[in-house]
PDB file of C-alpha atoms in Angstrom:
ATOM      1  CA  UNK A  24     -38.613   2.156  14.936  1.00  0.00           C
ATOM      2  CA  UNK A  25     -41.165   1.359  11.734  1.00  0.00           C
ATOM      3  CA  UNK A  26     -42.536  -2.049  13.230  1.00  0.00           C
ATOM      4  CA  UNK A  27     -45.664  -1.616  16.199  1.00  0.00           C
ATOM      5  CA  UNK A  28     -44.884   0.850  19.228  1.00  0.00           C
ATOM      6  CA  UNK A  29     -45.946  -2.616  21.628  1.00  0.00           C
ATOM      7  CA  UNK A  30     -42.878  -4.658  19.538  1.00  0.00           C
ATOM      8  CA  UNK A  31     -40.593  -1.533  19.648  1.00  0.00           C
ATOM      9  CA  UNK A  32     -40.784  -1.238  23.580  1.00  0.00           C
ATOM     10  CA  UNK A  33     -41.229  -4.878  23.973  1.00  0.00           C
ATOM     11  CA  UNK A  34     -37.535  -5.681  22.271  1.00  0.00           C
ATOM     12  CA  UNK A  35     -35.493  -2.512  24.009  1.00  0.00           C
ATOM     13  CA  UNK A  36     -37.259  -4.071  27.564  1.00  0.00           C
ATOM     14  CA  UNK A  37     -35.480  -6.987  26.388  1.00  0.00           C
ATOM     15  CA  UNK A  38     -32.210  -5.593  24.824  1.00  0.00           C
ATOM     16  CA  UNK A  39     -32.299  -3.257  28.384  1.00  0.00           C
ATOM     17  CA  UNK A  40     -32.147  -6.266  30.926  1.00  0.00           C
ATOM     18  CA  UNK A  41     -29.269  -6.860  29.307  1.00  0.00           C
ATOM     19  CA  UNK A  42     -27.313  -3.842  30.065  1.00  0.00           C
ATOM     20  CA  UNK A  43     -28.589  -3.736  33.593  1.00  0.00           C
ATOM     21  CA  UNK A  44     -27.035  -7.218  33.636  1.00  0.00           C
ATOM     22  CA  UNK A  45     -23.626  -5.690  32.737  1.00  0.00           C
ATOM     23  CA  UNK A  46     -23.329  -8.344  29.437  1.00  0.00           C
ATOM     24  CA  UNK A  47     -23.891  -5.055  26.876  1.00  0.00           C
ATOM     25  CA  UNK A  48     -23.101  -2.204  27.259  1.00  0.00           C
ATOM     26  CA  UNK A  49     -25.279   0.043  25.476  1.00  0.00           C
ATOM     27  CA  UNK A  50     -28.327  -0.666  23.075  1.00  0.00           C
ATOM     28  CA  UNK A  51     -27.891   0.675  19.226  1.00  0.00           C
ATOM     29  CA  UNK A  52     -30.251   0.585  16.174  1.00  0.00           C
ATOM     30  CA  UNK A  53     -30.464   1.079  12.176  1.00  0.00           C
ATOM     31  CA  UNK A  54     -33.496   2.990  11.138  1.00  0.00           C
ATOM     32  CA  UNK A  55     -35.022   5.086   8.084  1.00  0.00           C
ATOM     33  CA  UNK A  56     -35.213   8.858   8.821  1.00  0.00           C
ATOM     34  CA  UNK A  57     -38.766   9.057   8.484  1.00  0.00           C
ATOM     35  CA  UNK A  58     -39.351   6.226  11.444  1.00  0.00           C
ATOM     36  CA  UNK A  59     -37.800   9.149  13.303  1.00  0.00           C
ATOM     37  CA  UNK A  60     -39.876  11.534  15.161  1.00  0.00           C
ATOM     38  CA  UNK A  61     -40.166  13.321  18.937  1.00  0.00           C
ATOM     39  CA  UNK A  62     -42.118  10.496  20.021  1.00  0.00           C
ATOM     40  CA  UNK A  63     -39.698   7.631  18.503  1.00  0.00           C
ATOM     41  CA  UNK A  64     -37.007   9.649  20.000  1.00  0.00           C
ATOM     42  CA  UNK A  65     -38.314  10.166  23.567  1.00  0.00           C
ATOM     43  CA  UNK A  66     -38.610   6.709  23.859  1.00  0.00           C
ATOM     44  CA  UNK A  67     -35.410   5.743  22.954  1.00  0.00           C
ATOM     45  CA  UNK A  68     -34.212   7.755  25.466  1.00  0.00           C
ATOM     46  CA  UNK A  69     -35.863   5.777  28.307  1.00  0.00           C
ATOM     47  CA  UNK A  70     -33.120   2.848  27.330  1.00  0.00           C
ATOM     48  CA  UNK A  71     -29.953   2.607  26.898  1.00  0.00           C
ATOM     49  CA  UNK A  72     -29.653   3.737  23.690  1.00  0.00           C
ATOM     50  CA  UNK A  73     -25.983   5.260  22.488  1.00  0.00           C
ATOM     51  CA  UNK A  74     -26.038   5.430  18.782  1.00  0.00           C
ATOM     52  CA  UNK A  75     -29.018   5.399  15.934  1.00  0.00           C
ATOM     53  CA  UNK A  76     -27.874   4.988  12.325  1.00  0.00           C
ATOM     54  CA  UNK A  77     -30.170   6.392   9.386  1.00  0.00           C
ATOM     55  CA  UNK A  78     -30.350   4.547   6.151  1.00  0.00           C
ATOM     56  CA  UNK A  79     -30.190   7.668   4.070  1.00  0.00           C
ATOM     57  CA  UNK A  80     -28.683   6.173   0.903  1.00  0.00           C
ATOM     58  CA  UNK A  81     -28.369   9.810  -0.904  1.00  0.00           C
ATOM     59  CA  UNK A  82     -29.329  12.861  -0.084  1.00  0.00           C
ATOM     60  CA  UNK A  83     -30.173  14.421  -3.669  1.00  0.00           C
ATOM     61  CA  UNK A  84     -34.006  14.242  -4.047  1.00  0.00           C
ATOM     62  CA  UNK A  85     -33.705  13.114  -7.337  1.00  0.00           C
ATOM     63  CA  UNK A  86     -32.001   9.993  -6.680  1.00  0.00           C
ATOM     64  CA  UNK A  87     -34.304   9.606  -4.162  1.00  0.00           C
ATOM     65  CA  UNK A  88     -36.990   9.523  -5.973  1.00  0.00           C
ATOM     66  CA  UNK A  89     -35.669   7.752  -8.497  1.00  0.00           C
ATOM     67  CA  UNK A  90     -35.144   5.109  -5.994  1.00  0.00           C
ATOM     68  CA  UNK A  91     -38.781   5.175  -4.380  1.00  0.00           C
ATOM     69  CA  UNK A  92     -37.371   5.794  -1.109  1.00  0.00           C
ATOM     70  CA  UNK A  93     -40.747   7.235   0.196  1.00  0.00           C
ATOM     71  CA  UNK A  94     -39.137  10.124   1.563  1.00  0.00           C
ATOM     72  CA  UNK A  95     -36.915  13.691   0.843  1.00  0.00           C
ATOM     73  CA  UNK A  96     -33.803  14.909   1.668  1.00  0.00           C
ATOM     74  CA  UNK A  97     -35.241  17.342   3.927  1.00  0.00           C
ATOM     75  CA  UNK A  98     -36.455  14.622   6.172  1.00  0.00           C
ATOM     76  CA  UNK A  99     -33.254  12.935   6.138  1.00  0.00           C
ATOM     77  CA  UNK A 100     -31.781  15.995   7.297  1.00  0.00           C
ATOM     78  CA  UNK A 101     -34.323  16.848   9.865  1.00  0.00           C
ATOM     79  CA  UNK A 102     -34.103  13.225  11.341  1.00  0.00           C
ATOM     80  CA  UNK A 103     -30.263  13.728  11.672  1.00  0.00           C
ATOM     81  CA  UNK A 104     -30.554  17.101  13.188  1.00  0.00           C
ATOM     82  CA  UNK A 105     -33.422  15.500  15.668  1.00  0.00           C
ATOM     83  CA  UNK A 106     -31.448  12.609  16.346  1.00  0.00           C
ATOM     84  CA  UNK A 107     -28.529  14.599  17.545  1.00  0.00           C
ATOM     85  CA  UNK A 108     -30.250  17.410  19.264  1.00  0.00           C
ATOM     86  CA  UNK A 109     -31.222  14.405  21.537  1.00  0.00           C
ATOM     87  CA  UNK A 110     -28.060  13.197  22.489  1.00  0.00           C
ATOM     88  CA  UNK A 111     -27.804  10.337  20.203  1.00  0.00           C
ATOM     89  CA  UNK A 112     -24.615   9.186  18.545  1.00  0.00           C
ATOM     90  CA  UNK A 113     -25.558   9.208  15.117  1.00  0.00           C
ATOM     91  CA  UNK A 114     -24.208   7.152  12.363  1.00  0.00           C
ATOM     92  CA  UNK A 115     -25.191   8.074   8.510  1.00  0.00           C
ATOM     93  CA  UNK A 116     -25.365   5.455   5.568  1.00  0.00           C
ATOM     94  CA  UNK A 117     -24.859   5.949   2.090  1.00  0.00           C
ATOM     95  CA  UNK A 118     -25.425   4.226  -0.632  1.00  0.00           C
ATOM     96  CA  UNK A 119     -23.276   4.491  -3.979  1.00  0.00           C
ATOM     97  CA  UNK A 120     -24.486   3.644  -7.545  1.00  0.00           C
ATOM     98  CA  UNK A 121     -28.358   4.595  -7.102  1.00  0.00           C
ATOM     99  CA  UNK A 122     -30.432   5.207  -9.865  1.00  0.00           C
ATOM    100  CA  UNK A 123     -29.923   8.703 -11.329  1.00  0.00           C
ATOM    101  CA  UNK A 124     -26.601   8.894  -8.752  1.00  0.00           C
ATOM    102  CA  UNK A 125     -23.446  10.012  -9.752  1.00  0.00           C
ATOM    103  CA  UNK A 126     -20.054  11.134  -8.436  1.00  0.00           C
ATOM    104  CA  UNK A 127     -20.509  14.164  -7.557  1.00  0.00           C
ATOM    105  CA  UNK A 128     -23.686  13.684  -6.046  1.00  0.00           C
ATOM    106  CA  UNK A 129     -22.526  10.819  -3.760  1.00  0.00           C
ATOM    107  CA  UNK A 130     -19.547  13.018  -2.954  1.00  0.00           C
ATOM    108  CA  UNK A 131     -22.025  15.688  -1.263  1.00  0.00           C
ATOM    109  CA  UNK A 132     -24.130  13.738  -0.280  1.00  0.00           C
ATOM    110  CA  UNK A 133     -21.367  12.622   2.002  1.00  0.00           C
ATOM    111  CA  UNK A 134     -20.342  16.282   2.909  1.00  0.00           C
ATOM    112  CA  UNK A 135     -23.533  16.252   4.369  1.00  0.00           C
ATOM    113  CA  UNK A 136     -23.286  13.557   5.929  1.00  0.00           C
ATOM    114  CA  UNK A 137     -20.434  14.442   7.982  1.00  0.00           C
ATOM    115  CA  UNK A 138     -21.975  18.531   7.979  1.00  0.00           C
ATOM    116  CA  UNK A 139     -25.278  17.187   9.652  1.00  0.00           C
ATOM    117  CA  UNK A 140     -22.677  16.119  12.808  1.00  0.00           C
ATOM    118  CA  UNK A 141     -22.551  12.589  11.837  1.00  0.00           C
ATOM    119  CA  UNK A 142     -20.234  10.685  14.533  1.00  0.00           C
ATOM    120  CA  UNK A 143     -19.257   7.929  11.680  1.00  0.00           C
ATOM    121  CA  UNK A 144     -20.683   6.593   8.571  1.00  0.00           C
ATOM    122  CA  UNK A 145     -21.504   3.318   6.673  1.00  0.00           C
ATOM    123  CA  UNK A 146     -21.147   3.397   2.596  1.00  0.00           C
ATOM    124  CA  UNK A 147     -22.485   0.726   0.596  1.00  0.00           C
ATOM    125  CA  UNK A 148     -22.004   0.352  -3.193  1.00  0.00           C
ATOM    126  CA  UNK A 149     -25.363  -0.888  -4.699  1.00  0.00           C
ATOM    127  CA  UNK A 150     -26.046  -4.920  -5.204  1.00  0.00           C
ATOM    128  CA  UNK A 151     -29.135  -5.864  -7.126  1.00  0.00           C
ATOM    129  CA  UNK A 152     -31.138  -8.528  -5.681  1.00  0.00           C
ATOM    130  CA  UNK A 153     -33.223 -10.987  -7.349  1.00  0.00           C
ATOM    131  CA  UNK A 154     -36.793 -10.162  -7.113  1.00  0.00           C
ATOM    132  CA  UNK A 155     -36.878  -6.579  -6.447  1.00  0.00           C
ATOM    133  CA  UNK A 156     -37.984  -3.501  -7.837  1.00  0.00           C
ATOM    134  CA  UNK A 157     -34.365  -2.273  -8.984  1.00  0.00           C
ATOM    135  CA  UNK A 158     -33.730  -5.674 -10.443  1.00  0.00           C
ATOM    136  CA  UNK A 159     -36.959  -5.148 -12.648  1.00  0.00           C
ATOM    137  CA  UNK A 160     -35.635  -1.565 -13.636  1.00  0.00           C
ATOM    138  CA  UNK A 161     -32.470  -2.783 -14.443  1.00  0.00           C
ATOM    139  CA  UNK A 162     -34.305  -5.604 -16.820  1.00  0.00           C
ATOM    140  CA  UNK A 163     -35.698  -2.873 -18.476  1.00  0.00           C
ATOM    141  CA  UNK A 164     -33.063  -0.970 -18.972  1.00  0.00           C
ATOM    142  CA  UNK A 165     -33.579   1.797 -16.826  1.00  0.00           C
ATOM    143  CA  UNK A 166     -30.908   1.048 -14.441  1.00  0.00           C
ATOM    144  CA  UNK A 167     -27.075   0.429 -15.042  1.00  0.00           C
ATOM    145  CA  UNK A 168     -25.390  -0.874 -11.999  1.00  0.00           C
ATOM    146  CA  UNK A 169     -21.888  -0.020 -11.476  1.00  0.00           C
ATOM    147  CA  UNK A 170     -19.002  -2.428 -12.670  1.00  0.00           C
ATOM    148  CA  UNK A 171     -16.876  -3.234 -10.059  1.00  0.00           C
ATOM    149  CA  UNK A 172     -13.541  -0.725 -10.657  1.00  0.00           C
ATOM    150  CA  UNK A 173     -16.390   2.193 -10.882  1.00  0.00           C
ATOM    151  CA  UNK A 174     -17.650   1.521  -7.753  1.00  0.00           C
ATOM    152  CA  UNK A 175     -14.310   1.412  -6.165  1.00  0.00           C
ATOM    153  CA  UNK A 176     -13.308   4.556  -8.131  1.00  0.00           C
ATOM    154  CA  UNK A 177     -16.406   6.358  -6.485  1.00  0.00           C
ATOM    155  CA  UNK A 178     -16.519   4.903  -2.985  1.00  0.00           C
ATOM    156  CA  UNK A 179     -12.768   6.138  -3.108  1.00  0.00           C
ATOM    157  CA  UNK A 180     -14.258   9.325  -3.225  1.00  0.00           C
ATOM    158  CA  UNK A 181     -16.650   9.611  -0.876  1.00  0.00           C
ATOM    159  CA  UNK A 182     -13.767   8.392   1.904  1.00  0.00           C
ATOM    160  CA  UNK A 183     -11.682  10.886   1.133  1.00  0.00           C
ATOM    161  CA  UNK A 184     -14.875  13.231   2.278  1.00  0.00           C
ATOM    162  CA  UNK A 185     -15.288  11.852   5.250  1.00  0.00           C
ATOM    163  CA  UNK A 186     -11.333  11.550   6.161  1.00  0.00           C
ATOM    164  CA  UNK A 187     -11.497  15.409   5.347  1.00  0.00           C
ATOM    165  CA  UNK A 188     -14.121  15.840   7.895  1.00  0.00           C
ATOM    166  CA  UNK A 189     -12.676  13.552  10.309  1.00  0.00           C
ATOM    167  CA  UNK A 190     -15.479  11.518  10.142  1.00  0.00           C
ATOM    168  CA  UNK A 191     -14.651   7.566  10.223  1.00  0.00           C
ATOM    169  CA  UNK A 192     -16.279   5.058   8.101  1.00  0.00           C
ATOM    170  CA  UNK A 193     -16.800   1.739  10.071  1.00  0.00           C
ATOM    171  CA  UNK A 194     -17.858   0.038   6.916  1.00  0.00           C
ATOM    172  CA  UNK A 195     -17.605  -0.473   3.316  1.00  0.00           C
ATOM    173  CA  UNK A 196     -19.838  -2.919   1.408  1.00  0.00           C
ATOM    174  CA  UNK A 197     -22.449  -5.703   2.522  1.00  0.00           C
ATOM    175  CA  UNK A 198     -21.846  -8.037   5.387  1.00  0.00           C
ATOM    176  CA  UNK A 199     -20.310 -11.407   3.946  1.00  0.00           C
ATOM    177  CA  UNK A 200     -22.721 -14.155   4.430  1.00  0.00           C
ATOM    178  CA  UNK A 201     -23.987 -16.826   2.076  1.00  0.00           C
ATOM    179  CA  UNK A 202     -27.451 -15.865   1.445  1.00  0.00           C
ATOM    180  CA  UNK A 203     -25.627 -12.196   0.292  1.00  0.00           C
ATOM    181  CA  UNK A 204     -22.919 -13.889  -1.688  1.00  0.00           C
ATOM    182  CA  UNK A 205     -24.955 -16.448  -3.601  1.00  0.00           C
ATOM    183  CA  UNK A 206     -25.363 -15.460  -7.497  1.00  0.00           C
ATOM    184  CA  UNK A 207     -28.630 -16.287  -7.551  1.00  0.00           C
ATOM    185  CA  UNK A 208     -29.488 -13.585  -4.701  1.00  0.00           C
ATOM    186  CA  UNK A 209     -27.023 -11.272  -5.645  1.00  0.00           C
ATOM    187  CA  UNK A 210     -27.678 -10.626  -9.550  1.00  0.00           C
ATOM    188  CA  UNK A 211     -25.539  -7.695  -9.874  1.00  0.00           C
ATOM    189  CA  UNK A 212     -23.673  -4.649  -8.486  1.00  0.00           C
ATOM    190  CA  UNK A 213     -20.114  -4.260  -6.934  1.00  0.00           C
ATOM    191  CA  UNK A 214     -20.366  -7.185  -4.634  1.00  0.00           C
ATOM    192  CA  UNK A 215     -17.267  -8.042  -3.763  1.00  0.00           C
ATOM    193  CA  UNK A 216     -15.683  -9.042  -0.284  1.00  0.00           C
ATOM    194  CA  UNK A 217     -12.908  -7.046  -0.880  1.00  0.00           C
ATOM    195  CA  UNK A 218     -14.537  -4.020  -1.753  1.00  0.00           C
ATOM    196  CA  UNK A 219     -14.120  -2.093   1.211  1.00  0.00           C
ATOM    197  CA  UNK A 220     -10.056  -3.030   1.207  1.00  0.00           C
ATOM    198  CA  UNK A 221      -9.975  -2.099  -2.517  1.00  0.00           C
ATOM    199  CA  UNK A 222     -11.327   1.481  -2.253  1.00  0.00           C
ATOM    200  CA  UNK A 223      -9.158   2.117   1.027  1.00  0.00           C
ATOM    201  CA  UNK A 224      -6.103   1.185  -1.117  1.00  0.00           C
ATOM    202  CA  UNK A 225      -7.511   3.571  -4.327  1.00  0.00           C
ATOM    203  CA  UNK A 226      -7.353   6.231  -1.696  1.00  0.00           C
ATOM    204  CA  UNK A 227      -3.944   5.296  -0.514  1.00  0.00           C
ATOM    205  CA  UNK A 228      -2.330   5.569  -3.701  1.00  0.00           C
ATOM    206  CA  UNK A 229      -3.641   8.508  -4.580  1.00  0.00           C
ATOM    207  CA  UNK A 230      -2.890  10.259  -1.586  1.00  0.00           C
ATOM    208  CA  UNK A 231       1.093   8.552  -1.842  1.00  0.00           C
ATOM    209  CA  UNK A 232       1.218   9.769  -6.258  1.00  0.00           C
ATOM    210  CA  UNK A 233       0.181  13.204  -4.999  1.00  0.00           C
ATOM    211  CA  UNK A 234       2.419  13.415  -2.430  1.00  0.00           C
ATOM    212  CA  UNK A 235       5.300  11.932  -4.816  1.00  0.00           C
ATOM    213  CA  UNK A 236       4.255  14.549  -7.340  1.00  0.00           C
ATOM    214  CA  UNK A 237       4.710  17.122  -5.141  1.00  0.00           C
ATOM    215  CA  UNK A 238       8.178  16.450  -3.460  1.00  0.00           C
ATOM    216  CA  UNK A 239       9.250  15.913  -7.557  1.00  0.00           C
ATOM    217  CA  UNK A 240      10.413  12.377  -6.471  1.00  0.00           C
ATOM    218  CA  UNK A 241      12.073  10.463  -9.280  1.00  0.00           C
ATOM    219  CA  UNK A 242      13.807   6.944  -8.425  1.00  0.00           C
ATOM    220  CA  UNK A 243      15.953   5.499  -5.606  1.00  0.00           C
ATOM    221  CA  UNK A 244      13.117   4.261  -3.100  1.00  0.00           C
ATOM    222  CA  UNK A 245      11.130   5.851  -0.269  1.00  0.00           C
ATOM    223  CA  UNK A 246      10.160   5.002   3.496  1.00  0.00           C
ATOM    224  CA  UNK A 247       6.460   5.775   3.209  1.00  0.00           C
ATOM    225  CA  UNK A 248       4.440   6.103   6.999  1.00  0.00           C
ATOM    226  CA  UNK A 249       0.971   5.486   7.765  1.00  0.00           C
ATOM    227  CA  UNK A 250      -1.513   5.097  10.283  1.00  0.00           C
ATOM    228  CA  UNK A 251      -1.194   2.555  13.150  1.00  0.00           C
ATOM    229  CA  UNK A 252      -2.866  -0.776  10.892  1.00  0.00           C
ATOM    230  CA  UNK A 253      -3.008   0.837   7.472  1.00  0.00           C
ATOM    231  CA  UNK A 254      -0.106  -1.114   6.106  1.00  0.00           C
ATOM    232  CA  UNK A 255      -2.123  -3.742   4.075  1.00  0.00           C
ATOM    233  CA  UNK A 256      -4.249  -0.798   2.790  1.00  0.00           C
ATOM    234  CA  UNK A 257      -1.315   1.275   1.846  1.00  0.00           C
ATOM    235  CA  UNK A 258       0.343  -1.659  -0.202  1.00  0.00           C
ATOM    236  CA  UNK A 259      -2.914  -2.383  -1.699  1.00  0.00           C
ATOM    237  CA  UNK A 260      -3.916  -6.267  -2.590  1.00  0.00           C
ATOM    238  CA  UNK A 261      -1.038  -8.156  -4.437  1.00  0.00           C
ATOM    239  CA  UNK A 262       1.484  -5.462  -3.349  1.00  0.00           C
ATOM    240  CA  UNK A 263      -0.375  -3.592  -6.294  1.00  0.00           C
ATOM    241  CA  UNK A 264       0.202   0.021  -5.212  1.00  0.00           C
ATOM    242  CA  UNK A 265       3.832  -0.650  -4.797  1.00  0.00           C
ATOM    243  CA  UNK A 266       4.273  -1.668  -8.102  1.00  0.00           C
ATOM    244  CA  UNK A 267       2.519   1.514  -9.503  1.00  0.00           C
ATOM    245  CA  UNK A 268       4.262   3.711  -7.481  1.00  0.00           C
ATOM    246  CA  UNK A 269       7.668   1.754  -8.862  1.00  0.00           C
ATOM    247  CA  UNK A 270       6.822   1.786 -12.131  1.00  0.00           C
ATOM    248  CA  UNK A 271       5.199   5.606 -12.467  1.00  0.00           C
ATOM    249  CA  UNK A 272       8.057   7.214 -10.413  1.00  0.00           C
ATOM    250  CA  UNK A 273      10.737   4.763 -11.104  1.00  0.00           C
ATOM    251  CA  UNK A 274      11.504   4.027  -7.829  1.00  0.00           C
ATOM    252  CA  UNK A 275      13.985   1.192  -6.708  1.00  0.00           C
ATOM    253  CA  UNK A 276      12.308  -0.118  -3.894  1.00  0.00           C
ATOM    254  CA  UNK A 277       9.464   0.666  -1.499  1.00  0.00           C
ATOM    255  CA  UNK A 278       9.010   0.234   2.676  1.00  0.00           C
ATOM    256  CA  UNK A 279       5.775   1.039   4.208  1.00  0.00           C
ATOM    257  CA  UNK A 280       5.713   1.867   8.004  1.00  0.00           C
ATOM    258  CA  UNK A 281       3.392   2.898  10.580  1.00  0.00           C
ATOM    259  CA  UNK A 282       3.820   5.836  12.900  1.00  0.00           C
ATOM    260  CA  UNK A 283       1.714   6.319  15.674  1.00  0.00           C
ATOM    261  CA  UNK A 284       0.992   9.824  15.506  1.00  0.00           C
ATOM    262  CA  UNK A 285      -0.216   9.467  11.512  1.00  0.00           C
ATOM    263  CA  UNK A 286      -3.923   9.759  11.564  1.00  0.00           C
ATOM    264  CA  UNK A 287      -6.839   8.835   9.005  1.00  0.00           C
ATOM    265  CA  UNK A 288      -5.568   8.271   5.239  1.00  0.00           C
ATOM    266  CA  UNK A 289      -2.430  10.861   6.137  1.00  0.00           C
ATOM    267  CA  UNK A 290       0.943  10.239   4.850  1.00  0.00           C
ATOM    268  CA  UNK A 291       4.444  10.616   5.465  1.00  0.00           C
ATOM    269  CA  UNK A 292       7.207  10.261   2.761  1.00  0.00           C
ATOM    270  CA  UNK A 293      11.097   9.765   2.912  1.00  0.00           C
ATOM    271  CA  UNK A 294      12.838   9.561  -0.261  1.00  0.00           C
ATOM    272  CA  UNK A 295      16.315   7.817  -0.459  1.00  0.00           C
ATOM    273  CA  UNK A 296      18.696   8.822  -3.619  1.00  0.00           C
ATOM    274  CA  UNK A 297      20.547   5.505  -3.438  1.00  0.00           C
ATOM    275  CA  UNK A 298      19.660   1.425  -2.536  1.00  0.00           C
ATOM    276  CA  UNK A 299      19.727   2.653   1.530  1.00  0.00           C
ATOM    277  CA  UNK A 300      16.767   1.207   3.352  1.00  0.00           C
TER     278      UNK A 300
END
């Protein structure tokens, strides 16, 4: 919605005949917040538009700034308020590890994410690309990107935000593709293909040690249940989780097992006093 009004129309005529033609069903689009206005807005409503996702990145103004990203928070919020008011699905990406970002910032930035009416969300750790602005600060020294386990440890965070809300996140982390993977591109940052998995599984066991904690479990083994396809995220890469769990509450053994009726990053625990599986 930033490029020439002619180009705009010219590409949702195209993406439109499509739709009519039954091959697509419906015509999405990523955008920044302030290439969001009435006008932008009424004419994505003459297509088939279903969802518009806003690059936010952060919604503290001083990571914003800090990040020359041209605009505030308050027009990130006003775009998502516009966007929905006009029937939109709307999707809301973050960003974590900005300049002059922390934890607790990305954390509310992502409760207001989901408290702007967000329908899903997008969170990408920071990568530092050759040639760019950021990659110049962080020559300089005035930017530290995140190592990897940090950027895990915070992404963690802001998931369990959106679980809270009920909001899903249909992405963690950069699209694999060789251009994005190559070292010479991709100077620094938490770029990892894995990423996404790794923080899932962060949140996993923590939501399993509390739980474990608070049922006082202490060893023999437990039946643990998750969500319809959370199994690999539950167990973690490597079976890691498992053996943390094993060795922290001196359990036996471990099953994981899904239930249908477990939702988001909920859990269910069973313990057994003996070797019974």
């Amino acid at each position: 919605t930033g490029i020439d009004r002619s180009l705009m129309v010219s590409l949702l005529e195209l993406a439109e005949s499509y739709v009519k033609k039954g091959r697509v069903e419906c015509i999405r689009l990523s955008t920044r917040p302030d290439y969001i206005d009435s006008e932008i807005l009424g004419i994505l409503s003459r297509y088939s538009v279903r969802t518009v996702e806003l690059g936010l990145q952060s919604l503290d103004d001083g990571v914003l700034s800090a990040s020359r990203r041209g605009h505030d928070s308050l027009c990130a919020l006003e775009a998502c308020r516009a966007v929905k008011e006009a029937g939109f699905s709307l999707i809301g990406q973050m960003m974590i590890g900005l300049p002059l970002s922390d934890a607790d910032k990305e954390i509310a930035t992502a409760e207001l994410i989901c408290k702007s009416g967000a329908d899903g969300a997008r969170v990408y750790p920071t990568v530092v690309f050759a040639d760019t602005e950021l990659a110049c600060m962080m020559e300089r020294g005035e930017y530290q990107p995140l190592l990897l386990d940090d950027a895990v440890e915070r992404t963690k965070n802001v998931l369990a935000v959106f679980d809270r809300y009920g909001v899903p996140c249909i992405r963690v982390g950069l699209c694999a593709s060789e251009n994005l993977s190559d070292a010479s591109v991709a100077i620094a940052g938490a770029n990892h293909a894995a990423i996404g998995e790794m923080a899932m599984s962060a949140l996993y066991l923590e939501r399993i040690s509390a739980e474990l904690d608070r049922l006082a479990i202490r060893g023999g083994g437990v039946k643990i249940y998750v969500a319809r396809g959370a199994t690999s995220k539950a167990v973690g890469q490597k079976k890691i989780n498992k053996v943390k769990i094993c060795e922290k509450y001196g359990l036996e053994w471990v099953k994981v097992l899904e239930k249908n009726e477990i939702i988001g990053y909920n859990i269910l625990v069973e313990h057994f006093a003996d070797r019974q599986y």
